[in-house]
Every structure is written in C-alpha cells, then in structure tokens.
GROMACS .gro file of C-alpha atoms in nm:
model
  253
    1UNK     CA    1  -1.064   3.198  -2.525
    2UNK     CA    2  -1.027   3.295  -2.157
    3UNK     CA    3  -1.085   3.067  -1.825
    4UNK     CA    4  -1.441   3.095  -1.656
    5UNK     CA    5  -1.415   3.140  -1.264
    6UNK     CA    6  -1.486   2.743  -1.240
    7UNK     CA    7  -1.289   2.651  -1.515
    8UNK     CA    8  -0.962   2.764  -1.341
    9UNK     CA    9  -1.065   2.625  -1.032
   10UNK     CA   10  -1.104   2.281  -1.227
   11UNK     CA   11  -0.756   2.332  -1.374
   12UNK     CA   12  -0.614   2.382  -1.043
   13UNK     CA   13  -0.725   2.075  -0.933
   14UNK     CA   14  -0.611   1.884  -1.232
   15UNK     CA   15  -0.253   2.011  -1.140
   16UNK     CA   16  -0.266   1.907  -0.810
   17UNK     CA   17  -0.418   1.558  -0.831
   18UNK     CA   18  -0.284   1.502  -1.178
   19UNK     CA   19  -0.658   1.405  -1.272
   20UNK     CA   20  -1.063   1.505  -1.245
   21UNK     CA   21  -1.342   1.353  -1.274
   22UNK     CA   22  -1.686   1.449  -1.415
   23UNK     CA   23  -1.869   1.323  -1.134
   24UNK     CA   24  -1.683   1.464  -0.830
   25UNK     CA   25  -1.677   1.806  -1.006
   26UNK     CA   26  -2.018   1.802  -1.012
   27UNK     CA   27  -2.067   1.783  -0.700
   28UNK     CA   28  -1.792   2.010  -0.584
   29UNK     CA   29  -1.933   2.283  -0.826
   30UNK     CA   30  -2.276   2.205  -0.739
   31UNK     CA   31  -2.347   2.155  -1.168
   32UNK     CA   32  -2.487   1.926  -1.370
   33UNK     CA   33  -2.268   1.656  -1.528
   34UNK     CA   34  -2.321   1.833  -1.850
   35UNK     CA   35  -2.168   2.152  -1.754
   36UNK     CA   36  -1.861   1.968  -1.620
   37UNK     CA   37  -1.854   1.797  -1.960
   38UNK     CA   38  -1.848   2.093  -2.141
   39UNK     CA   39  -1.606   2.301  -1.888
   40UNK     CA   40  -1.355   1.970  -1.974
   41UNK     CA   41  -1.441   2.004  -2.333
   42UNK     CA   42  -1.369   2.370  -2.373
   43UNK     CA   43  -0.987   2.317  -2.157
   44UNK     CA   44  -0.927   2.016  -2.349
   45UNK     CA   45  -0.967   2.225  -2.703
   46UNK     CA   46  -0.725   2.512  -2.501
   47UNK     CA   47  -0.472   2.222  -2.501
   48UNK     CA   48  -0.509   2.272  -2.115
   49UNK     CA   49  -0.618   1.903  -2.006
   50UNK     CA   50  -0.707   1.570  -2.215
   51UNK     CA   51  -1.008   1.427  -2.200
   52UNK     CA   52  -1.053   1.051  -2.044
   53UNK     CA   53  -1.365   0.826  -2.038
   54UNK     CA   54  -1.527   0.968  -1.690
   55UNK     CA   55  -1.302   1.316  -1.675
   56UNK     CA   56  -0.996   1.493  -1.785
   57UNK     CA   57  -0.612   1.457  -1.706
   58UNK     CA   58  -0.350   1.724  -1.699
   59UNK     CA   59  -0.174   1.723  -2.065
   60UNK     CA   60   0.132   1.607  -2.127
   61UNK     CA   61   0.299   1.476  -2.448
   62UNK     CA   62   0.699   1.591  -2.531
   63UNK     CA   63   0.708   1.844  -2.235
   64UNK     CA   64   0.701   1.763  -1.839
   65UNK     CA   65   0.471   1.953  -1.628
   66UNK     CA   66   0.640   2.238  -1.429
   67UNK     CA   67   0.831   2.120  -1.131
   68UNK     CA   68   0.606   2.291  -0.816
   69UNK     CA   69   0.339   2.148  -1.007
   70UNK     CA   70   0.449   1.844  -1.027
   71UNK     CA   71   0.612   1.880  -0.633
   72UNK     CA   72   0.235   1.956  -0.529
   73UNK     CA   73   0.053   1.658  -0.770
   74UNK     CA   74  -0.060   1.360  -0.540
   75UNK     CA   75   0.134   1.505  -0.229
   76UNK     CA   76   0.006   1.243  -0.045
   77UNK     CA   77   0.017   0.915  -0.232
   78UNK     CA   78   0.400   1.010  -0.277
   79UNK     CA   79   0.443   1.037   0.069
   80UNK     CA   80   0.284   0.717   0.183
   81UNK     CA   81   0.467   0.550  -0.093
   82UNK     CA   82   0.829   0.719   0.011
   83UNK     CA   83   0.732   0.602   0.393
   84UNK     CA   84   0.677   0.217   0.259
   85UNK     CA   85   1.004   0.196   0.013
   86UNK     CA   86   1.181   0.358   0.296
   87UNK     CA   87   1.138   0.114   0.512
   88UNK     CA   88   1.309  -0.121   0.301
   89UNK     CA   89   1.577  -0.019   0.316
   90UNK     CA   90   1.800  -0.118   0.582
   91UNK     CA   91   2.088   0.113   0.797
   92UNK     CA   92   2.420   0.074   0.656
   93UNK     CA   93   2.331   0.094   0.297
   94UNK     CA   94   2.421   0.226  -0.006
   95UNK     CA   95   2.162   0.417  -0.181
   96UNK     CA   96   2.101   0.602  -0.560
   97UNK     CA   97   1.820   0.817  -0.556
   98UNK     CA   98   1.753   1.019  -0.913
   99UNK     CA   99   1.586   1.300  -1.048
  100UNK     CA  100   1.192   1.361  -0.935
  101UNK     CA  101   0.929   1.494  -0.660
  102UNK     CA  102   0.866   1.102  -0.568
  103UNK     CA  103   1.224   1.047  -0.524
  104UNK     CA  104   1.267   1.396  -0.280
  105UNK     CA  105   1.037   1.230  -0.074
  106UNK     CA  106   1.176   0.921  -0.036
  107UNK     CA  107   1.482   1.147   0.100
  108UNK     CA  108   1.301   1.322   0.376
  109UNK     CA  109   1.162   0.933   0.476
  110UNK     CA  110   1.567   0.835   0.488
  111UNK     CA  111   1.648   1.125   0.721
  112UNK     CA  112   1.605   0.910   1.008
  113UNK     CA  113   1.815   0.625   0.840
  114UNK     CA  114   2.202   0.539   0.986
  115UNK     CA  115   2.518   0.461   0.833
  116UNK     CA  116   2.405   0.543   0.457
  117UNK     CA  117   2.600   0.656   0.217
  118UNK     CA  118   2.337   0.849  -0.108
  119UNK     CA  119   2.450   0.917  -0.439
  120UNK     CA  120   2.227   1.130  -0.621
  121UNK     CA  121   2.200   1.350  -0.927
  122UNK     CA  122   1.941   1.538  -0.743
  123UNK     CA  123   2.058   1.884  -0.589
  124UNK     CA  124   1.722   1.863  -0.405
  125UNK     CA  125   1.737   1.541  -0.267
  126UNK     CA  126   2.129   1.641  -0.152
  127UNK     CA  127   1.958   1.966   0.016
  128UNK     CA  128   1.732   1.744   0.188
  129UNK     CA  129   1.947   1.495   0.317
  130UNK     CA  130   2.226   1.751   0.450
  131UNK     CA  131   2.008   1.684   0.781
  132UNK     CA  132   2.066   1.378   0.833
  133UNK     CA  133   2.480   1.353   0.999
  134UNK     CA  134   2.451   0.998   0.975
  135UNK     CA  135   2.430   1.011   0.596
  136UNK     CA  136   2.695   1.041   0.362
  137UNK     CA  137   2.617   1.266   0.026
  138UNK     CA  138   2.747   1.230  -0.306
  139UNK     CA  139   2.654   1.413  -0.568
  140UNK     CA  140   2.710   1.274  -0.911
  141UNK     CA  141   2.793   1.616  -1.128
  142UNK     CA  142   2.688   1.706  -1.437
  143UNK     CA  143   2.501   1.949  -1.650
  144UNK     CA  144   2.282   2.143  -1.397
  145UNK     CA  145   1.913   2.137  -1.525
  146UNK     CA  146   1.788   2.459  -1.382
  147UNK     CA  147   1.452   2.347  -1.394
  148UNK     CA  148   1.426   2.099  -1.084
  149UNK     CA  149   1.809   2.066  -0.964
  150UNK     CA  150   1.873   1.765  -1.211
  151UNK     CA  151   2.207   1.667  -1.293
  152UNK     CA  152   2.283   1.495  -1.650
  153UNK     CA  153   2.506   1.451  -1.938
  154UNK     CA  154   2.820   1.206  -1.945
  155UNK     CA  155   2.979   1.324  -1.665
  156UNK     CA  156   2.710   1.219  -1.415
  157UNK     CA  157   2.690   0.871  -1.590
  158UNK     CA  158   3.099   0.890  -1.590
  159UNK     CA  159   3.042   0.916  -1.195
  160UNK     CA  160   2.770   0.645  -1.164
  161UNK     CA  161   2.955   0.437  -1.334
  162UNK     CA  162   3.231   0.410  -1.056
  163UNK     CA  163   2.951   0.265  -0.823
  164UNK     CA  164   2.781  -0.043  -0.728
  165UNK     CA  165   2.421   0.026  -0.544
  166UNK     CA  166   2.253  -0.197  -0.290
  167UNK     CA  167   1.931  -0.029  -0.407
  168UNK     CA  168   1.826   0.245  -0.679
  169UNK     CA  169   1.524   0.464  -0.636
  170UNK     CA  170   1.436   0.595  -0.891
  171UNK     CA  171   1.091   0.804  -1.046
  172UNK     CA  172   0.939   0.775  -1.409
  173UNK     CA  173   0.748   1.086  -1.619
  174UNK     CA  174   0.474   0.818  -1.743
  175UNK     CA  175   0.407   0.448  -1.742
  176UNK     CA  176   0.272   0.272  -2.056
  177UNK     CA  177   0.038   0.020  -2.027
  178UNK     CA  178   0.309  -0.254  -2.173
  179UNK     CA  179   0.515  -0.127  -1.850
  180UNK     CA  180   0.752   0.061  -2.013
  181UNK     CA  181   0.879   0.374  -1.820
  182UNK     CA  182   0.909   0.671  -2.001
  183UNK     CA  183   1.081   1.067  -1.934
  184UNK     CA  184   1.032   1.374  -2.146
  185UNK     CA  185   1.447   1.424  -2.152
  186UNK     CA  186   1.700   1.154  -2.310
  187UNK     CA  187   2.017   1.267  -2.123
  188UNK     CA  188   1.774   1.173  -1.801
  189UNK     CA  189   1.688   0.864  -1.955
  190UNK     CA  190   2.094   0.772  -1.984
  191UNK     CA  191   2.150   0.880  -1.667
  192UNK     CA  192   1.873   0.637  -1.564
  193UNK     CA  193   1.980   0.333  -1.734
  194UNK     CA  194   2.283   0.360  -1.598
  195UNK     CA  195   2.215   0.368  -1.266
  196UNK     CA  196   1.976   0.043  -1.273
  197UNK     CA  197   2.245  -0.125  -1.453
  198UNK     CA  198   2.474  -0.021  -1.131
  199UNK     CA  199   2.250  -0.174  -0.871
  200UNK     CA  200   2.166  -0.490  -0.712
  201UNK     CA  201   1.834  -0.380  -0.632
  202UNK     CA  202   1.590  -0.147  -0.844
  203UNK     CA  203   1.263   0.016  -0.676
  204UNK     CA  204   1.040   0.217  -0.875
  205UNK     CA  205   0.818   0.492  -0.675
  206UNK     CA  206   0.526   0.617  -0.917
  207UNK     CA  207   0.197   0.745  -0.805
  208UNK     CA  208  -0.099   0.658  -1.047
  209UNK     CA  209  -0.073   0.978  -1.228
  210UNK     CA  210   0.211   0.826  -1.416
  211UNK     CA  211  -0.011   0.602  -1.567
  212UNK     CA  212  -0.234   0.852  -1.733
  213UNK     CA  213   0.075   1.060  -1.884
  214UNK     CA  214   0.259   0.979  -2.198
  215UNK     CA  215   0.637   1.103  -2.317
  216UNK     CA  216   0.847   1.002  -2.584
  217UNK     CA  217   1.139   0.842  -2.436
  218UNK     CA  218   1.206   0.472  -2.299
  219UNK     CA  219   1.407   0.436  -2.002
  220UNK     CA  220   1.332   0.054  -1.907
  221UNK     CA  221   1.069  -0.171  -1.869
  222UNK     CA  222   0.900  -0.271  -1.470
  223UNK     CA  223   1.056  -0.626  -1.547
  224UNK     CA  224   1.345  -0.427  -1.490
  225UNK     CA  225   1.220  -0.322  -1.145
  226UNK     CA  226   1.284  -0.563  -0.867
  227UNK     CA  227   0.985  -0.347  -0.669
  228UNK     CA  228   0.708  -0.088  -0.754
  229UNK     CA  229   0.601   0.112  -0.520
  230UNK     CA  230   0.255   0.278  -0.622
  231UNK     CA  231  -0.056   0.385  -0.496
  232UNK     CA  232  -0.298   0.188  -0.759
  233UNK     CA  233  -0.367  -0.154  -0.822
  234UNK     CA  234  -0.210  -0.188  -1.190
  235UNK     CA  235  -0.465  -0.296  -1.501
  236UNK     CA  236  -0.489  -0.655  -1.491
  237UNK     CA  237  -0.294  -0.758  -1.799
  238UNK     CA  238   0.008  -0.582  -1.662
  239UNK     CA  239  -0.052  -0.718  -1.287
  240UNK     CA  240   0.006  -1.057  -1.482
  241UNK     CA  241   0.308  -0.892  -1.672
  242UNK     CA  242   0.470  -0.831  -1.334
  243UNK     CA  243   0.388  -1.151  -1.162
  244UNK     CA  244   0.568  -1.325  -1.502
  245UNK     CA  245   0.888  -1.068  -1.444
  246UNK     CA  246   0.883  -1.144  -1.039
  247UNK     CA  247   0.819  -0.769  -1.021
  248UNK     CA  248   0.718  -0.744  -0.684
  249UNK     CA  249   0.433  -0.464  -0.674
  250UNK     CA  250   0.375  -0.321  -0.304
  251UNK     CA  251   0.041  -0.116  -0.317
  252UNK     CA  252   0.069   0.166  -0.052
  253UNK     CA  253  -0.336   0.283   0.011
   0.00000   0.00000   0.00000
C-alpha cells in the first residue's frame, strides 16, 4: 500500500517529534478527527507508527530508529535539557559522555567548560568537543559502529575500566514504566554498565520520547541515576519510585 500526500507528511512529523496526535493533526491538515484516525490506522497496519490512546508514535521494538532521525527527534527538548545538566557540572572535571543524539548535545553545552578532561565512546561527541582547547579528549576504542560513531565491545569497557568519573552522562533507547532503561544493542548496554559502575555521579538525559519506545535490553534502573534530566513530568507511580531511590528528577520545560 503506498503513502497518501498527508500520510507522509504525518510520518514526517512522527520522526521528528517522536510522536502525533489525533487532535493537532487535525487541525494542521484541516480534517476531521476521523480521517486522522484512519491515516494513523492505515501507517500503523504498514508497521510505520503504533497507535496510542489520542495518536500514534514512531515504531520501535528490536531495531533503533535511524540516527539523523533520531539527531532531528525533539531537537529542542534535548537541547534545553543538555543546557540544564551542563550546568552541573563544574570546570575542572572529569566527564564520561556515551553513545546518543542527547548526549552530542550535552557536548556542544560543555564547549564553553574549562579544565575538563571527556572520555567518550562517542566519535561524535569527540568531533564536537575538538573545539573546545580547554578540554582534554579521550576516546575509549573499540568496535566502530558505523551507524552513529559508537564505540563497543571489550576493549572500550577494557578502557573504561581504567577510570574513575566525577559524573557519567549518559542516553537510554526507551524507558519502561518500572524505570528501567533499555537499548536495542547489548555490547552498548555493557559498555553502559560499566561506565555507571565507574562514576561517582550518574545523570541520565532522556527526552519524553523515550518513554513511549520499547527495546529488548536492560541497561539499569533510574534508582541507578543520581539525576534525570527530562523534559516531562514522569507518571506518578514512578515520580514516587524516584523520590524512594533519591533520584533527583530536574524537569527542563
């Protein structure tokens, strides 16, 4: 079945915001509610977006969304959320910052940071921070992942490993609603363990797409998380989850 005009315009959208609703597509389309339901209906049995009480999301499941995708999803929430955990963090410190679009732009918020010294796995967020001279890189290597300038496998954890972090930053593919955070690949999720078990302080960037999204590997739980960084209030049985962990959750409207 091909895409209407409308219908690729609507899928568009779901891969930039990560979500739609029935309701604003209406009125963006100038439809009824009805068609919208049906447009979401129709992309939902192409395996192009799951459908959600009031709209759609962008599918997910075993496989991650493609990287410029994701790079473009919830630009902004990301960046008001990298400006907030950015400021955090203090001059002189030592900093991991792992695989993902949220962590990249927690990068280009450190470029005006002193006296740091990064470890990453992240050729991206290396790239970025390159312009910052009062910055020292390291890259923790490993198994290039073509796909988004990840680096994985043993030898990256072999490297973390020889580290102790004032603060990780670190990303997630999907949050549960038990607040478990979950990735699509388990070398990532390794990597990832190991570099929260490496650091005094854990913060957790995640826009509120991540908690419509599913995938099939555990990398920790937000009592793990010493701060969350997010764009969302959380669902109220987890907002008590994180007050019980002393999971500090910093909403960044």
């Amino acid at each position: 079945m091909s895409l209407s005009f409308r219908q690729s315009d609507i899928l568009n959208i779901a891969k930039l915001d990560g979500r739609v609703t029935v309701e604003e597509l209406a009125e963006r389309f100038d439809v009824t509610v009805q068609t919208i339901r049906r447009d979401l209906s129709e992309l939902a049995d192409m395996g192009k977006l799951d459908r959600v009480h009031g709209g759609a999301v962008l599918r997910s499941g075993v496989s991650n969304i493609g990287y410029e995708d994701r790079r473009a999803m919830n630009a902004d929430a990301k960046a008001r959320i990298a400006q907030r955990c950015a400021q955090c963090i203090p001059d002189g410190a030592s900093v991991f910052l792992n695989i993902g679009t949220s962590t990249e732009a927690v990068a280009r918020q450190l470029l005006g940071h002193r006296d740091l010294m990064v470890v990453t796995n992240n050729m991206n967020v290396a790239n970025i921070l390159v312009d910052n001279p009062n910055c020292q890189i390291v890259v923790a290597g490993g198994v290039l992942r073509r796909s988004d300038g990840g680096l994985v496998g043993n030898l990256t954890i072999s490297t973390i490993e020889q580290f102790k972090f004032d603060f990780a930053i670190i990303g997630c593919s999907a949050m549960d609603a038990e607040g478990d955070l979950l990735d699509f690949d388990f070398q990532e999720v390794r990597v990832s363990q190991t570099i929260i078990a490496q650091s005094r302080q854990t913060f957790l960037v995640a826009d509120q797409s991540k908690f419509q999204r599913t995938a099939p590997a555990r990398i920790a739980s937000l009592s793990d998380v010493d701060v969350f960084y997010t764009d969302h209030a959380l669902p109220t049985e987890l907002a008590r989850k994180c007050v019980e962990w002393k999971t500090q959750v910093n909403l960044c409207a």
